[in-house]
C-alpha positions as protocol buffer text, in pm:
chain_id: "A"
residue {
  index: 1
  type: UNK
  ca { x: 4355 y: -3519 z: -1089 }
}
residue {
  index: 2
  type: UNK
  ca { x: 4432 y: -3272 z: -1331 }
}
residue {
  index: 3
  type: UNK
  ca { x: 4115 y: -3351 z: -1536 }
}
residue {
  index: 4
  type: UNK
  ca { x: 3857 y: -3376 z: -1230 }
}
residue {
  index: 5
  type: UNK
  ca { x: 3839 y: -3004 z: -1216 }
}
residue {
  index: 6
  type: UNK
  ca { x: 3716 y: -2988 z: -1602 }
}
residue {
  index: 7
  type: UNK
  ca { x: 3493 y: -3304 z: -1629 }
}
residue {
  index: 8
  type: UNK
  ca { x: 3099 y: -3282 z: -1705 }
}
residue {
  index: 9
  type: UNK
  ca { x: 2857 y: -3401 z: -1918 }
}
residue {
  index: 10
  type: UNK
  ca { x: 2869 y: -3092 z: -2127 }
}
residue {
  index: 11
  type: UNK
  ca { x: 3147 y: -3231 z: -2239 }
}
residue {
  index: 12
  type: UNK
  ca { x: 2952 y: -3516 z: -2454 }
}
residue {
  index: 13
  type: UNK
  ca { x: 2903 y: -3420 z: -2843 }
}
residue {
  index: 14
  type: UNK
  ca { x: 2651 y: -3663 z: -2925 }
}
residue {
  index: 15
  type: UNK
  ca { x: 2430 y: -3896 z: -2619 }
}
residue {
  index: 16
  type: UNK
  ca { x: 2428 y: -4264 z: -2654 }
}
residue {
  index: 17
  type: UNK
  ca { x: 2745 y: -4526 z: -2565 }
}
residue {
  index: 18
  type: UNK
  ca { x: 3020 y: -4599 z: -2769 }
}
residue {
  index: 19
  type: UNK
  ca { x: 3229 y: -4814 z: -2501 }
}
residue {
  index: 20
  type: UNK
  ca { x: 3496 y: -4931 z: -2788 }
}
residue {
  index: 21
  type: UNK
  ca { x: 3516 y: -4577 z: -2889 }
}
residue {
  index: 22
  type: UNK
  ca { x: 3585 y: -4445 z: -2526 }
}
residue {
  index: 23
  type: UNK
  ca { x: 3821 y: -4735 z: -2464 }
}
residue {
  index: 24
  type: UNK
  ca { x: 4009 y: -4666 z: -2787 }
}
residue {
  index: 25
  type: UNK
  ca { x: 4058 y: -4307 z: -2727 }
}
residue {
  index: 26
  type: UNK
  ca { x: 4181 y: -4415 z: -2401 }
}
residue {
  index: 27
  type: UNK
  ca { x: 4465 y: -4633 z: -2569 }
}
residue {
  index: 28
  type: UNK
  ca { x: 4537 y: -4337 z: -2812 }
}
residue {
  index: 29
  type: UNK
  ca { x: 4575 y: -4116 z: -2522 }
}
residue {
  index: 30
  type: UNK
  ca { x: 4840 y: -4320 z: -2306 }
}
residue {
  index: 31
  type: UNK
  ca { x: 5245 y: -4246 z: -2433 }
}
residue {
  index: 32
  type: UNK
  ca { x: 5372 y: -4496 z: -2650 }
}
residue {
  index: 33
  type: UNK
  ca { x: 5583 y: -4755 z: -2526 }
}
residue {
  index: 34
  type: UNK
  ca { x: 5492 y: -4742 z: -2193 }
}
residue {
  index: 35
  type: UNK
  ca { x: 5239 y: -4953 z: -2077 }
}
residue {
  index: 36
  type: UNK
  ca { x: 5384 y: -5061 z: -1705 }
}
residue {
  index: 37
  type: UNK
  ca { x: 5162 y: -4788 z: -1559 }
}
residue {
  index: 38
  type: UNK
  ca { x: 4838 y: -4793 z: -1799 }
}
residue {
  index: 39
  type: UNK
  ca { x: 4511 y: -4880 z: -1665 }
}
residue {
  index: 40
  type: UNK
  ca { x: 4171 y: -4855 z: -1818 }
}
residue {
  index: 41
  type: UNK
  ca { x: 3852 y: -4844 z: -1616 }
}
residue {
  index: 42
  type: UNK
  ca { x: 3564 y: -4865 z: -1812 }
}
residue {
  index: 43
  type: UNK
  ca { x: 3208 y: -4772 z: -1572 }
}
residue {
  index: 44
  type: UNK
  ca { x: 2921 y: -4902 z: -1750 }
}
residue {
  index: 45
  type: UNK
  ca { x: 2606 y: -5113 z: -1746 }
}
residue {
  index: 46
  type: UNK
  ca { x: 2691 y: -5285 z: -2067 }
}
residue {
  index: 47
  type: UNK
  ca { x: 2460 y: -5152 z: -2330 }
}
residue {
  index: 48
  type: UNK
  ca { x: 2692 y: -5077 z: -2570 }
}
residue {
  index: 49
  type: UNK
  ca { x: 2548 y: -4986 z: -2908 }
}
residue {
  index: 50
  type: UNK
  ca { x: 2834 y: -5098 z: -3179 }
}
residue {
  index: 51
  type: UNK
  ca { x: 2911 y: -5407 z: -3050 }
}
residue {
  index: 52
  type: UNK
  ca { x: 3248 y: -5437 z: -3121 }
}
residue {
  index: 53
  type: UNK
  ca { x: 3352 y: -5423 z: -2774 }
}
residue {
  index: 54
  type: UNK
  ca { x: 3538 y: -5753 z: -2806 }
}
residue {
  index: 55
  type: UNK
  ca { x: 3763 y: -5585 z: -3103 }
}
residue {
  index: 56
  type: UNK
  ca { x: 3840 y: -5319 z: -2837 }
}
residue {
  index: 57
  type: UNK
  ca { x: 3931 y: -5506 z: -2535 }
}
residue {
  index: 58
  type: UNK
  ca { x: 4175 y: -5713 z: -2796 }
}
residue {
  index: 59
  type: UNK
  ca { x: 4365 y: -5387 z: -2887 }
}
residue {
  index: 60
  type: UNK
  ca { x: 4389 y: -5362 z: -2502 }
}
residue {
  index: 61
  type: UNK
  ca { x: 4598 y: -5724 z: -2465 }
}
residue {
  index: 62
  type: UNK
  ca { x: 4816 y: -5650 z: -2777 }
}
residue {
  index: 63
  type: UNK
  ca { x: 4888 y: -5293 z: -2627 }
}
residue {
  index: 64
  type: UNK
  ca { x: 4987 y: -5428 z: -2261 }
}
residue {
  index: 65
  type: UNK
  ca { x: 4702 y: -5255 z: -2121 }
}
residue {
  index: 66
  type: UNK
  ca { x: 4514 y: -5312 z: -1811 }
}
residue {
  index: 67
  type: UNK
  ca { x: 4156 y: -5343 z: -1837 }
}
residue {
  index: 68
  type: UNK
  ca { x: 3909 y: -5366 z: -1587 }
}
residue {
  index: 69
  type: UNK
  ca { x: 3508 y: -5344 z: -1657 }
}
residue {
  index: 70
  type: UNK
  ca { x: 3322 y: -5195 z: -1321 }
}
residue {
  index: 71
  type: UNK
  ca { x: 2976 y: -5284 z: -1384 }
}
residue {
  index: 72
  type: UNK
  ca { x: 2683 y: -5053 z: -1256 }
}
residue {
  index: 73
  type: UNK
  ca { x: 2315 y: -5056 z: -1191 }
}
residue {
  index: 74
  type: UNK
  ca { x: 2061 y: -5344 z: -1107 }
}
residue {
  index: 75
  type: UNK
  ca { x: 2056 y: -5657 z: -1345 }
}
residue {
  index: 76
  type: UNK
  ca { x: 1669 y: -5581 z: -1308 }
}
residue {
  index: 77
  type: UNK
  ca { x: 1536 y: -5356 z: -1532 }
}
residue {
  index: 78
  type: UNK
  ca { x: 1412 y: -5050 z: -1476 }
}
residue {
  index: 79
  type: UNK
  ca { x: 1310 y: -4706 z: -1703 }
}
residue {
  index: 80
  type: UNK
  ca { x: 1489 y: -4411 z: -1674 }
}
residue {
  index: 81
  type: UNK
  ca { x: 1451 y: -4086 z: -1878 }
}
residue {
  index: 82
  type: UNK
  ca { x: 1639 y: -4017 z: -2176 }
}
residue {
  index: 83
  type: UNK
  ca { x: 1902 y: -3715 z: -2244 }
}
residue {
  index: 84
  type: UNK
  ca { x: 1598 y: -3594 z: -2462 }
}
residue {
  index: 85
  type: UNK
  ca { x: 1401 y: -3558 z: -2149 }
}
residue {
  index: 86
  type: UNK
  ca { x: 1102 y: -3682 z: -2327 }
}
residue {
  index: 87
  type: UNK
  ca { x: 1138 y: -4059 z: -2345 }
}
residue {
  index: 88
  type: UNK
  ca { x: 1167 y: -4310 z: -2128 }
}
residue {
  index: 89
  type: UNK
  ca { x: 1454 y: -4632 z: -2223 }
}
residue {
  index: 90
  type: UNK
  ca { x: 1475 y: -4934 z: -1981 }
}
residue {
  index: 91
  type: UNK
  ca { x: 1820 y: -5021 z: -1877 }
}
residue {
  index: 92
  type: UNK
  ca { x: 1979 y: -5257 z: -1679 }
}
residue {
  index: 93
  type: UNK
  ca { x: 2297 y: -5431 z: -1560 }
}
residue {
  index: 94
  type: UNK
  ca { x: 2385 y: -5661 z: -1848 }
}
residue {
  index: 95
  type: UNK
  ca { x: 2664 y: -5843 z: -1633 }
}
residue {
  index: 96
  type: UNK
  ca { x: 2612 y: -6157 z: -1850 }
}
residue {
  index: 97
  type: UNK
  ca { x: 2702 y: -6003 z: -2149 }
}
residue {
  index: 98
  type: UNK
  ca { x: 3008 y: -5823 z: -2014 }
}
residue {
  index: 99
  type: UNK
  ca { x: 3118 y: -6106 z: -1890 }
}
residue {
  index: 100
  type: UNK
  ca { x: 3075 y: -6277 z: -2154 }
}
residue {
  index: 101
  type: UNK
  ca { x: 3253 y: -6089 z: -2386 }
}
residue {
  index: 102
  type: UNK
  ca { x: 3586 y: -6069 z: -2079 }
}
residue {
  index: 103
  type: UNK
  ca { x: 3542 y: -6468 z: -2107 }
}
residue {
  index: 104
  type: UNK
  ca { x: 3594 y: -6493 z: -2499 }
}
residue {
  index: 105
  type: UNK
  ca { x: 3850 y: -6213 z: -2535 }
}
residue {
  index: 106
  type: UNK
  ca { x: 4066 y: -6375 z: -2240 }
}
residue {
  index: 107
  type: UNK
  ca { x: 4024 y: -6677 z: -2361 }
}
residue {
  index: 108
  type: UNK
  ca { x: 4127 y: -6585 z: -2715 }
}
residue {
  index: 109
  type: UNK
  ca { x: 4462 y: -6468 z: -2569 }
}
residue {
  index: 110
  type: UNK
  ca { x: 4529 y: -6757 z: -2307 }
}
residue {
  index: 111
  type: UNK
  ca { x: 4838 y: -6827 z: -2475 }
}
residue {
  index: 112
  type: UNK
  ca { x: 4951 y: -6448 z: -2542 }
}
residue {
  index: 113
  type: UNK
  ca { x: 5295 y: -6385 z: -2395 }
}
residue {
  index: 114
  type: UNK
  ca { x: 5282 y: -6166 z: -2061 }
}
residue {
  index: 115
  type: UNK
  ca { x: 4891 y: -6082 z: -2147 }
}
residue {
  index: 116
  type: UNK
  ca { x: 4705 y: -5876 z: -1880 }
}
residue {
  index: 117
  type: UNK
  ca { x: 4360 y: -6023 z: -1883 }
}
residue {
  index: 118
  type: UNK
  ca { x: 4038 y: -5808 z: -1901 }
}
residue {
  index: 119
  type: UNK
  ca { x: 3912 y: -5828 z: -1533 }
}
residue {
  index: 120
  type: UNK
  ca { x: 3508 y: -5753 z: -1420 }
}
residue {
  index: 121
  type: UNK
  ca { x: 3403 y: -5588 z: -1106 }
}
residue {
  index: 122
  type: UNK
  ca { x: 3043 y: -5536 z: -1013 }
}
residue {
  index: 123
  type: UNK
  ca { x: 2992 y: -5236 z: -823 }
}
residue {
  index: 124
  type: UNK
  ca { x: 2763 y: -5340 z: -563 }
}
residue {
  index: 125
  type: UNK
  ca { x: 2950 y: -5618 z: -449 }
}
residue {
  index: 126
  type: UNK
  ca { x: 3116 y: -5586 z: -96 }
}
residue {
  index: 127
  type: UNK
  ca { x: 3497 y: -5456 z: -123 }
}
residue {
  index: 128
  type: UNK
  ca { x: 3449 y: -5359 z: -472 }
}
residue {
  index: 129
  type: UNK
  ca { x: 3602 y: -5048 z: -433 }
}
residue {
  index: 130
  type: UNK
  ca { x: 3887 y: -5202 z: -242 }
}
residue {
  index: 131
  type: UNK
  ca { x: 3962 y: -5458 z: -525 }
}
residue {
  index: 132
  type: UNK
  ca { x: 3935 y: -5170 z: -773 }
}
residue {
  index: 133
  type: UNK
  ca { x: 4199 y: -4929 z: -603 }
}
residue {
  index: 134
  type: UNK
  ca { x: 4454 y: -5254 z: -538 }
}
residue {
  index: 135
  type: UNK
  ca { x: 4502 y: -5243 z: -944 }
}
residue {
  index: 136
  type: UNK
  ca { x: 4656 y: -4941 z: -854 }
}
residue {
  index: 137
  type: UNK
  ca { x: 4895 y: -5057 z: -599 }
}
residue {
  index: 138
  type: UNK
  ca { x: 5027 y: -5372 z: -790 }
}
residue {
  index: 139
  type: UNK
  ca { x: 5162 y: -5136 z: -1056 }
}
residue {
  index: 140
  type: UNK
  ca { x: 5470 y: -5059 z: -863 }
}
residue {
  index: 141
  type: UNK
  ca { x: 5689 y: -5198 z: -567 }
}
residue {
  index: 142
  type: UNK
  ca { x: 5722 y: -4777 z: -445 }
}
residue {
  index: 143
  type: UNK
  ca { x: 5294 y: -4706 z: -530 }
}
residue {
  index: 144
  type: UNK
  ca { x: 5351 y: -4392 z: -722 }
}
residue {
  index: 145
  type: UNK
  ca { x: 5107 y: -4310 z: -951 }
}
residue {
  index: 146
  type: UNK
  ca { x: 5245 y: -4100 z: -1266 }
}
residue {
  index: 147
  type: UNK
  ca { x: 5060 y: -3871 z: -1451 }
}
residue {
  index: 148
  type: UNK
  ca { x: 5134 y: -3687 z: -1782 }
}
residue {
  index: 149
  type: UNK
  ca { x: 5067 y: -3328 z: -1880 }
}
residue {
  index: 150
  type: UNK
  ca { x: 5142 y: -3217 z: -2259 }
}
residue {
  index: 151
  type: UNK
  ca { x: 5266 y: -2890 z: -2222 }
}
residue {
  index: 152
  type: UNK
  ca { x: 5369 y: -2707 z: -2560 }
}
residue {
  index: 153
  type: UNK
  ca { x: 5726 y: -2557 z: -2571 }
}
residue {
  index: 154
  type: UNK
  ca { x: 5772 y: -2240 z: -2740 }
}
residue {
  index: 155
  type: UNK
  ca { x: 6146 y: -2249 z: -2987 }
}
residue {
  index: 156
  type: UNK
  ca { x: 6271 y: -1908 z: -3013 }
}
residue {
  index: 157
  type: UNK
  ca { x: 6459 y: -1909 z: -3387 }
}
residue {
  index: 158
  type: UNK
  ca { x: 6627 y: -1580 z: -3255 }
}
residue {
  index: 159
  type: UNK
  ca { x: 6834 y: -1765 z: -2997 }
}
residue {
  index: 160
  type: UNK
  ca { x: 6881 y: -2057 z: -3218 }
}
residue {
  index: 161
  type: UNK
  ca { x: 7046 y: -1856 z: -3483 }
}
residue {
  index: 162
  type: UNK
  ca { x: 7227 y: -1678 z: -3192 }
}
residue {
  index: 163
  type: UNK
  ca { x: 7371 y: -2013 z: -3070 }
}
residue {
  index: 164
  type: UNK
  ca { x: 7434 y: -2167 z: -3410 }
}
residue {
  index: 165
  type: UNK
  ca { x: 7667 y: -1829 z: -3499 }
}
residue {
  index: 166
  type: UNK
  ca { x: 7875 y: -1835 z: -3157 }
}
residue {
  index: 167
  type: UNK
  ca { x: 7955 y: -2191 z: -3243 }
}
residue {
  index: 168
  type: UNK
  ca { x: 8078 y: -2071 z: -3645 }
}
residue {
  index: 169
  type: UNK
  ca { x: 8327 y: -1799 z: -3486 }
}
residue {
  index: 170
  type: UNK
  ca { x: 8466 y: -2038 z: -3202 }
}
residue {
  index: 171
  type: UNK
  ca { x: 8553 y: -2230 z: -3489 }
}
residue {
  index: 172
  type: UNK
  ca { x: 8682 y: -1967 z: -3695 }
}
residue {
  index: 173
  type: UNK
  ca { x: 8877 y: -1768 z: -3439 }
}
């Protein structure tokens, strides 16, 4: 919640999709060791444009990381204008390929001890939402989401030096 207040597109240096870019600064953003409560959501129509999404999703199963794919848009195509605001680019759901690439990455780690497998949700089925948010819930028996917050402590070498003299003359004294 702490990011919803900050989030916009403004925030995009360059247009275009890089899904195993996004997913792999997701991985580089969760604490180490910890991977109970670490869940990845990836909302896309599946164009990605370096296809090594497969690569990505991997790094997920080594890592212990949840993944699930929601998948958006009609798997008709249609045009839509481009960031330029010039051009127009067709797009469409490409739920065959996403799936696709789930299937082989899953299957690649069928024998991977505890492995979470890469999961695929299309948005505009029925209950999608539900099935999304119930990732959530299986996380814990008490349902408490944690979030982290890097906050940068301040070391004052004054009081250090301070401390590190009071405990010289207890000794000495």
């Amino acid at each position: 919640f702490s990011l919803l207040e900050i989030l916009s597109t403004n925030l995009l240096t360059s247009p275009g999709t890089s899904l195993e870019k996004g997913i792999l600064k997701a991985i580089d953003s969760f604490p180490q060791n910890i991977s109970a409560s670490q869940n990845i959501w990836l909302f896309t129509d599946g164009e990605e444009t370096l296809g090594q999404m497969s690569k990505a999703l991997s790094t997920c199963i080594e890592k212990g990381i949840k993944v699930c794919i929601i998948g958006f848009g009609s798997v008709s195509e249609s045009s839509v204008m481009a960031g330029d605001g010039k051009s127009l680019v067709n797009t469409a759901l490409r739920e065959d390929k996403i799936k696709s690439i789930i299937n082989s990455v899953n299957e690649k780690y069928k024998y991977y001890k505890n492995c979470q497998k890469i999961t695929y949700i299309n948005a505009n089925e029925k209950g999608s939402g539900q099935k999304l948010l119930s990732q959530i819930n299986d996380n814990s028996k008490e349902n408490i989401i944690t979030s982290y917050e890097i906050i940068p402590l301040t070391h004052h070498t004054l009081f250090f030096i301070l401390a590190f003299s009071c405990l010289i003359l207890s000794y000495l004294l």
